[in-house]
Short mmCIF file of C-alpha atoms in Angstrom, two decimals:
data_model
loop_
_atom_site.label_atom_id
_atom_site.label_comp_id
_atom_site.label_asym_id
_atom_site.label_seq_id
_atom_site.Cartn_x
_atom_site.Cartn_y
_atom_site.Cartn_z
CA UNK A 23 10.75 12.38 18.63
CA UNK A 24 13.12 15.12 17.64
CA UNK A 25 13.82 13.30 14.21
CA UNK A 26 10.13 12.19 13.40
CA UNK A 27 9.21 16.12 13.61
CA UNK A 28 12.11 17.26 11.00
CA UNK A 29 11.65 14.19 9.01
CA UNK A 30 7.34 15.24 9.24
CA UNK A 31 8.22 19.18 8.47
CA UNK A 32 11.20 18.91 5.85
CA UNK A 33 8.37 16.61 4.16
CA UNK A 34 5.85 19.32 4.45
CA UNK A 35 7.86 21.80 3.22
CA UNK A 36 9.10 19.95 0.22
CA UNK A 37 5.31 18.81 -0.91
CA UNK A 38 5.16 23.11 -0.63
CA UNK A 39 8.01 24.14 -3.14
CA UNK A 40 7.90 21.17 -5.43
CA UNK A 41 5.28 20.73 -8.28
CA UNK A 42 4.56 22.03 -11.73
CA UNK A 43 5.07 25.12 -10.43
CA UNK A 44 8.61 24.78 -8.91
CA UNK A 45 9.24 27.78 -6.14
CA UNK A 46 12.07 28.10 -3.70
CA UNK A 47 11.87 28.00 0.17
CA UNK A 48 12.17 31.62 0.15
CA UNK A 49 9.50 32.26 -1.75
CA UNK A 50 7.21 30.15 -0.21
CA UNK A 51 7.79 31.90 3.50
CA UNK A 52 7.55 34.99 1.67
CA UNK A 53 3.94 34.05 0.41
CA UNK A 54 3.23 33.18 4.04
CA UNK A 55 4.60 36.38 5.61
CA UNK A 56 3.03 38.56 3.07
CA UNK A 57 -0.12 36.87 3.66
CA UNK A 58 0.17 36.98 6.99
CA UNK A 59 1.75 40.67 7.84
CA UNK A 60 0.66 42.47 4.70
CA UNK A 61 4.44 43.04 3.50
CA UNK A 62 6.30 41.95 0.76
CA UNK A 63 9.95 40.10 1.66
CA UNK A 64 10.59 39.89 -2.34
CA UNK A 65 9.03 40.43 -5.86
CA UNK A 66 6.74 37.97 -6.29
CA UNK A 67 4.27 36.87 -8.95
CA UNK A 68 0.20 36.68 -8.21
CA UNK A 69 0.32 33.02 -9.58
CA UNK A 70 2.97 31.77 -6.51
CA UNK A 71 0.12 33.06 -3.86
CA UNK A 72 -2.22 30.85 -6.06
CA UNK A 73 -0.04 28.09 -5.89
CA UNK A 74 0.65 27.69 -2.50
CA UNK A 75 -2.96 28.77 -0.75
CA UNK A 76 -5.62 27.28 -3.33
CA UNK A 77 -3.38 24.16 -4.44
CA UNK A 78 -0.62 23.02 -2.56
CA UNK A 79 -1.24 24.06 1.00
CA UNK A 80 -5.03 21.98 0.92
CA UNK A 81 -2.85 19.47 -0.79
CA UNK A 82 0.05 19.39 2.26
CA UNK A 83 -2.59 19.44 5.13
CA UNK A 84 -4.77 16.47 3.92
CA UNK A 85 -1.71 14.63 3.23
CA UNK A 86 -0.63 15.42 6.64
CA UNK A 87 -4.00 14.40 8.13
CA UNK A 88 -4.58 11.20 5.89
CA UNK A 89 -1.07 9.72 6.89
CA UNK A 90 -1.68 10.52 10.64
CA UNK A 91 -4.88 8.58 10.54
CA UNK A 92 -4.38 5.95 9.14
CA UNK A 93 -1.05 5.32 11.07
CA UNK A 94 -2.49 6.22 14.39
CA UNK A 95 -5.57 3.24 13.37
CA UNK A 96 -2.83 1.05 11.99
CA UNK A 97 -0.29 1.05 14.70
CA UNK A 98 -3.75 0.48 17.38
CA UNK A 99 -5.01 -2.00 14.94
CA UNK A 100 -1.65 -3.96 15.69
CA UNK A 101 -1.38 -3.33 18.84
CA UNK A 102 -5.19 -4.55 19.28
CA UNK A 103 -4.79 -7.51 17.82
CA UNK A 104 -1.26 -8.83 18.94
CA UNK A 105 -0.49 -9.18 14.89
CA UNK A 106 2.26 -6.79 13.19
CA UNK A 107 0.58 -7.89 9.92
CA UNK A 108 -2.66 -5.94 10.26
CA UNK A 109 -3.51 -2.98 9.03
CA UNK A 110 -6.70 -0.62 9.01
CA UNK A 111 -8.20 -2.68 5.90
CA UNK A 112 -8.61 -5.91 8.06
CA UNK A 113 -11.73 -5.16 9.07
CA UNK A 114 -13.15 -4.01 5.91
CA UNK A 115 -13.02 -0.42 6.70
CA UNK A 116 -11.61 0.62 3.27
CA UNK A 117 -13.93 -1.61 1.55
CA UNK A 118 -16.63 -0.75 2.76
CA UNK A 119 -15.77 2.85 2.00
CA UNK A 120 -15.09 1.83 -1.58
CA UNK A 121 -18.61 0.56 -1.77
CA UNK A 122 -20.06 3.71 -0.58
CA UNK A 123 -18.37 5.85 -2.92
CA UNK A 124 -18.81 3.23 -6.01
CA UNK A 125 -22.26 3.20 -5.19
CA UNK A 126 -22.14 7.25 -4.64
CA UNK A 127 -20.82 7.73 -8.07
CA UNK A 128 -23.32 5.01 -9.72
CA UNK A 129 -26.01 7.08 -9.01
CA UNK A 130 -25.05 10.29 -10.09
CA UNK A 131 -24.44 11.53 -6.92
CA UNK A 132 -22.35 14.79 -5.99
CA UNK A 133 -18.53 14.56 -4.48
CA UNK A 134 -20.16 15.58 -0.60
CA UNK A 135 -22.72 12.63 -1.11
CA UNK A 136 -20.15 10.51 -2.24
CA UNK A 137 -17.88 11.08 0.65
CA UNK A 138 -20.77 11.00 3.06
CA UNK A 139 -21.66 7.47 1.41
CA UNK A 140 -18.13 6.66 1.58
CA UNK A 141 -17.76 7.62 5.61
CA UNK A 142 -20.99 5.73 6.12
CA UNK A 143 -20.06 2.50 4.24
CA UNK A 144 -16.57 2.23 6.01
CA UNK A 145 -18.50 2.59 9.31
CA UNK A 146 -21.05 0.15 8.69
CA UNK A 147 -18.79 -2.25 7.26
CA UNK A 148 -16.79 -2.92 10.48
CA UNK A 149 -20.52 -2.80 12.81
CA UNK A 150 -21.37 -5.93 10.24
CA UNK A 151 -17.48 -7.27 10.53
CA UNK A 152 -18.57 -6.92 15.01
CA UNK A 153 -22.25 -8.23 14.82
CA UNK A 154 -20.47 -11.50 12.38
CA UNK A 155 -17.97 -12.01 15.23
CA UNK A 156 -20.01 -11.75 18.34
CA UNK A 157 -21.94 -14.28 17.03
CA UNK A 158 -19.40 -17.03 17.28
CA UNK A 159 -17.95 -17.40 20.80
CA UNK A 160 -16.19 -21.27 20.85
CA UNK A 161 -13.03 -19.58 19.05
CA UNK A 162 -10.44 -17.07 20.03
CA UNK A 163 -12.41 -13.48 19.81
CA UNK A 164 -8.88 -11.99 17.88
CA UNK A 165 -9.26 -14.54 15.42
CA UNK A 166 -12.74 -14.29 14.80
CA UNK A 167 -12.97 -10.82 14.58
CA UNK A 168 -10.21 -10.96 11.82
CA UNK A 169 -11.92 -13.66 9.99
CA UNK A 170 -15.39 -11.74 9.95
CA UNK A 171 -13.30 -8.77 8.65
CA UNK A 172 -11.93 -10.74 5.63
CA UNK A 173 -15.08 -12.43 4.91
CA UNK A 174 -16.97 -9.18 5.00
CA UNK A 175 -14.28 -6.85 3.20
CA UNK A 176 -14.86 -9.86 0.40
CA UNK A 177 -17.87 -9.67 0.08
CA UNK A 178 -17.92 -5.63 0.07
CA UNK A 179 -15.21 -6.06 -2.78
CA UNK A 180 -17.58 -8.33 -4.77
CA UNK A 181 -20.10 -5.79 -4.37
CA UNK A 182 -17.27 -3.00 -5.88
CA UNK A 183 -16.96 -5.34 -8.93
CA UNK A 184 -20.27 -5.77 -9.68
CA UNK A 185 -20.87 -1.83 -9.80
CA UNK A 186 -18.19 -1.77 -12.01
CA UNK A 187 -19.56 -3.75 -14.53
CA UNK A 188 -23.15 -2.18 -14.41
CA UNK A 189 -21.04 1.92 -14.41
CA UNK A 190 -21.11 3.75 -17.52
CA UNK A 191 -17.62 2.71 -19.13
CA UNK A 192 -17.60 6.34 -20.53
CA UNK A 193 -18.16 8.44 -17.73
CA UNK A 194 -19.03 6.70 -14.75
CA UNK A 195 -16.18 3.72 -14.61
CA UNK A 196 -12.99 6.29 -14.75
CA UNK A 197 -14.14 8.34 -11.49
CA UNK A 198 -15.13 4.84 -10.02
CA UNK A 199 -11.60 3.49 -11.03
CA UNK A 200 -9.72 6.67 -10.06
CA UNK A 201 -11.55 6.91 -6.56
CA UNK A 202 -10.03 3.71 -5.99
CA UNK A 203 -6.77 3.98 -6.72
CA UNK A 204 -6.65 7.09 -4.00
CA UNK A 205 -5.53 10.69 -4.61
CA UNK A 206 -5.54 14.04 -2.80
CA UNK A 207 -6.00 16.41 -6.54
CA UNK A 208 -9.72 16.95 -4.85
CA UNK A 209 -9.43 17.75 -1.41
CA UNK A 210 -10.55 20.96 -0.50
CA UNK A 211 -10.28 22.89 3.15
CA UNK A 212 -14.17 22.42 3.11
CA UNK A 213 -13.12 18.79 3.15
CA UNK A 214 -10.67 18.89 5.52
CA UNK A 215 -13.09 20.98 8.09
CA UNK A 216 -15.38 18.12 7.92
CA UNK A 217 -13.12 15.54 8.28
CA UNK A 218 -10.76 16.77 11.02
CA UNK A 219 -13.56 16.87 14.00
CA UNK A 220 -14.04 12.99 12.97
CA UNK A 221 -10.31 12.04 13.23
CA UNK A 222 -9.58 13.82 16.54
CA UNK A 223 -13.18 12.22 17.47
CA UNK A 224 -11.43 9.35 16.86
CA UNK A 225 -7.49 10.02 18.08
CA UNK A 226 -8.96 10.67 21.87
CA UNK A 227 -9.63 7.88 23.15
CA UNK A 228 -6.56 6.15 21.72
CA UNK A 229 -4.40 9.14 23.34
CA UNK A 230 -6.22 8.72 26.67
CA UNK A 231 -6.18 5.02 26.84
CA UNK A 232 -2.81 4.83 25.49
CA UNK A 233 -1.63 2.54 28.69
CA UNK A 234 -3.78 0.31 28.42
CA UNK A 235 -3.36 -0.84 24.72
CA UNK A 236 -0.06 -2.41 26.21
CA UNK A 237 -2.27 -4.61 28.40
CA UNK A 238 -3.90 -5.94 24.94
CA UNK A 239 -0.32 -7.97 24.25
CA UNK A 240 -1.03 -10.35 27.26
CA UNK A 241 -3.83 -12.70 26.55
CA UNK A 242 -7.09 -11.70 27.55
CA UNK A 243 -7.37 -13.59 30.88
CA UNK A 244 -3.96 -11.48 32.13
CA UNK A 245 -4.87 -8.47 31.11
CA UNK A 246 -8.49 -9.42 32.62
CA UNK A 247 -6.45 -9.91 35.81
CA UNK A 248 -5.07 -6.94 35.86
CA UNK A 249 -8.43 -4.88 36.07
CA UNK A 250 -8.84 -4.48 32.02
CA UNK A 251 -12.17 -4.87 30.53
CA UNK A 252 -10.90 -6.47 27.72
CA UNK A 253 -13.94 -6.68 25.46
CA UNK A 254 -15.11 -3.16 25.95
CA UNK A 255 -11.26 -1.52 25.30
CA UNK A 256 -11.10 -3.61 22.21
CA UNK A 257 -14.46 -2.22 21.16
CA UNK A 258 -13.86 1.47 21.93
CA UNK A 259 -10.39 0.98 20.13
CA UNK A 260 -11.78 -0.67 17.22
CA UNK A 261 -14.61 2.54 16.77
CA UNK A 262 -12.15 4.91 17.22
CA UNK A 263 -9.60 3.45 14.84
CA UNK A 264 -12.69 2.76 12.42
CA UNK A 265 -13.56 6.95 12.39
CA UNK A 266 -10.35 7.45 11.70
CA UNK A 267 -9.70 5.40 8.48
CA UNK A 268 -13.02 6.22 7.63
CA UNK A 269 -12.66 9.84 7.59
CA UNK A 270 -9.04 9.80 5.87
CA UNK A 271 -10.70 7.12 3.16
CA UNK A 272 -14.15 9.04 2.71
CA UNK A 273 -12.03 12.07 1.40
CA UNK A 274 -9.14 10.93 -0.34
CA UNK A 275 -10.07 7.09 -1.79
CA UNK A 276 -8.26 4.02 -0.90
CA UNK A 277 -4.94 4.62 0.05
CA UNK A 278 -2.84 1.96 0.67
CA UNK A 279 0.45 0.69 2.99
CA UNK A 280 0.33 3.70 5.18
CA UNK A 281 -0.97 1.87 8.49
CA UNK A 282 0.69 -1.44 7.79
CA UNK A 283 4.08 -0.31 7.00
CA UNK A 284 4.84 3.06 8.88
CA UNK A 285 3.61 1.74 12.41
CA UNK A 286 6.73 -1.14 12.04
CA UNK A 287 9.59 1.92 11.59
CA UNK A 288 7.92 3.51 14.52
CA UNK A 289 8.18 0.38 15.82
CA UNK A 290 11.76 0.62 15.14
CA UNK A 291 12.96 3.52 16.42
CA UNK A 292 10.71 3.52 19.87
CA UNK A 293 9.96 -0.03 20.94
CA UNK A 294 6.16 -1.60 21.27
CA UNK A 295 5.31 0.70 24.16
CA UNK A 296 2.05 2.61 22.58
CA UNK A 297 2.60 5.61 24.36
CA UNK A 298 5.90 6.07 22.70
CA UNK A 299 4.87 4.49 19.29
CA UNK A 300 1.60 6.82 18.45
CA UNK A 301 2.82 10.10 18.19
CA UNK A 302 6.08 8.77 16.19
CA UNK A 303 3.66 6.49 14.46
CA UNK A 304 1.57 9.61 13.44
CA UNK A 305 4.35 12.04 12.86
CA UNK A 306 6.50 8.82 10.38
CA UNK A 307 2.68 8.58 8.45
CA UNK A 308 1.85 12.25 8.36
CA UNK A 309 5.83 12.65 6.65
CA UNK A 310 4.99 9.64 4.60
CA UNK A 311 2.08 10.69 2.73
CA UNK A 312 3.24 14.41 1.51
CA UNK A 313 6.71 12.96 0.07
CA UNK A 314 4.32 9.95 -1.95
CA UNK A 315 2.03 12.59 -3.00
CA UNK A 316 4.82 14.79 -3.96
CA UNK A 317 6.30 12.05 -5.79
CA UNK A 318 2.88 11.18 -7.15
CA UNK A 319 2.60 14.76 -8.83
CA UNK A 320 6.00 15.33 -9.91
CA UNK A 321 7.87 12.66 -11.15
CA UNK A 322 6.34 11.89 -14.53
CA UNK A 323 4.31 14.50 -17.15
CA UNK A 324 0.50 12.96 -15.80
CA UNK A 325 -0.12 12.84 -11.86
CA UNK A 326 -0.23 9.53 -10.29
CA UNK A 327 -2.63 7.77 -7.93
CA UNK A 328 -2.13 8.31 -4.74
CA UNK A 329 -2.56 4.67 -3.58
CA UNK A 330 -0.25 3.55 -6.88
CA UNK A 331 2.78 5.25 -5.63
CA UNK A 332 2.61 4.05 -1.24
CA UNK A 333 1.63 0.54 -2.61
CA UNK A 334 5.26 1.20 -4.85
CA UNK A 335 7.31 2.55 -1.76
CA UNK A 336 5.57 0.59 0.88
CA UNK A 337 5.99 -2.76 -0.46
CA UNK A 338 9.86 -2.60 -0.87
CA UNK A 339 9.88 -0.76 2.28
CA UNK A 340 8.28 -3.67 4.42
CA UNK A 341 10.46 -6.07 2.38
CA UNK A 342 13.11 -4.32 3.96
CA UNK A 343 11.55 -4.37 6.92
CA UNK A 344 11.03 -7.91 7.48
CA UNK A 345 14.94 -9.02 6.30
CA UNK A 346 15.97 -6.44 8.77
CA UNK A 347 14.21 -8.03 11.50
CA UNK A 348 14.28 -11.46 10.10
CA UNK A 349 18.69 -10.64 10.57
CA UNK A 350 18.43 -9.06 13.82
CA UNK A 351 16.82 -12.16 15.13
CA UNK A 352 18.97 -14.49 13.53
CA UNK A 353 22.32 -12.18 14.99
#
């Protein structure tokens, strides 16, 4: 736990002193403490207070937030469904976002409509992915449920395409393309205000039922044995993991990786046990996020997308992942 929190912090306060703007650790405490007491550790210039409040400390937070989310809804996701392969896309959550903020910018829409559209779409896009698989009960309900959750995210990504060949190419098809690719160069603290209440909203119940998510490892007739309403966790589970991916996608587009990959090193370094695996899970995400969007903004002249740069660390990352275990069970 000790690690995740240095490894989450160091992160935070690297994403604060590294940018176009470069400024030491010193100076950024100093902008804090000057801010905060009213005195002055060192000289410093008016454009470092600009820096750190208006640009980079909105920046840090929603990168902290984002990366908690969605490995909080990843690492339950998982856990859920008895499948280290899933991730908070499977049941079209992050398509069905993507539709609502295509189809927020195709009409002309401002950026709170378009994250409102965005929130919506991600929300009704799993209630379709439910009502599909509680329709068919001769099959295993996991399965199903995953199934209706390609299927629908499939169709939601057809309906992405199509908007992008009726957009304006010369206005309307960049923010549609950028929006996609993720990025945190718009968040704003108004933003983050809205979307906070949503992702504790959603972090409760996962916190308070965090016991009984081990239960969902057995098959449903053991864990229906041993007094779990196995249904009616799976549903509360899957709304509160769907607020939460939701929320993070509605603000910052489509960001990739982050749930599928950071819940298997928590996995690592605690064990399965979900009590022990959410708040590492969080803190590994939370860490993981700032350092891509630092990279994102940093590395070359032009800022990256957010989503280009976790799908470009994740991938080798879970690569790695899977030899490493693939070894250990082989040893």
């Amino acid at each position: 736990m000790t690690a995740a929190w240095l490894f989450c912090i160091g992160c935070a306060l690297l994403g604060l002193c590294v940018g176009k703007y470069p400024l030491s650790l010193e100076q950024v405490v100093a902008v804090f403490w000057q801010s905060l007491t009213g005195h002055s550790l060192m000289p410093l210039a008016d454009a470092a207070h600009i820096v750190v409040w208006e640009v980079r400390v909105p920046r840090v937070l929603a990168a902290l937030m984002v990366g908690a989310a969605l490995a909080a809804a990843g690492g339950t996701y998982q856990g859920m469904f008895r499948n280290p392969l899933v991730s908070p896309d499977i049941l079209g959550v992050s398509a069905g976002a993507g539709l609502g903020a295509v189809l927020g910018i195709f009409i002309g829409g401002s950026l709170l409509l378009v994250q409102g559209l965005a929130f919506v779409g991600g929300v009704l896009a799993v209630a379709l992915v439910w009502l599909a698989a509680s329709v068919v009960r001769r099959h295993d309900p996991v399965l199903v449920l995953v199934l209706a959750g390609i299927a629908v995210g499939t169709l939601l990504g057809a309906g992405i395409a199509l908007l992008k060949v009726l957009a304006d190419p010369y206005t309307q098809l960049s923010a549609i393309t950028f929006w996609l690719l993720g990025g945190l160069n718009a968040v704003t603290l108004t933003d983050l205000k809205s979307a906070a209440p949503v992702m504790l909203l959603g972090l409760v119940p996962m916190a308070l039922l965090r016991w009984r998510v081990n239960l969902l490892s057995l098959s449903d007739d053991e864990a229906l044995a041993l007094g779990v309403h196995v249904q009616r966790l799976r549903l509360i589970l899957v709304v509160a993991a769907t607020l939460m991916t939701a929320a993070a996608v509605s603000i910052t587009g489509i960001i990739g990786w982050v749930g599928l990959v950071v819940p298997h090193a928590a996995r690592l370094l605690v064990g399965p046990e979900f009590g022990r695996l959410l708040p590492i899970a969080m803190l590994l995400g939370a860490g993981f996020v700032v350092l891509a969007d630092t990279l994102a903004r940093s590395t070359v002249g032009m800022e990256l997308p957010l989503g280009v740069v976790t799908a470009l660390v994740g991938a080798p990352v879970f690569l790695w992942l899977l030899a490493r275990k693939g070894r250990s069970s082989h040893d």
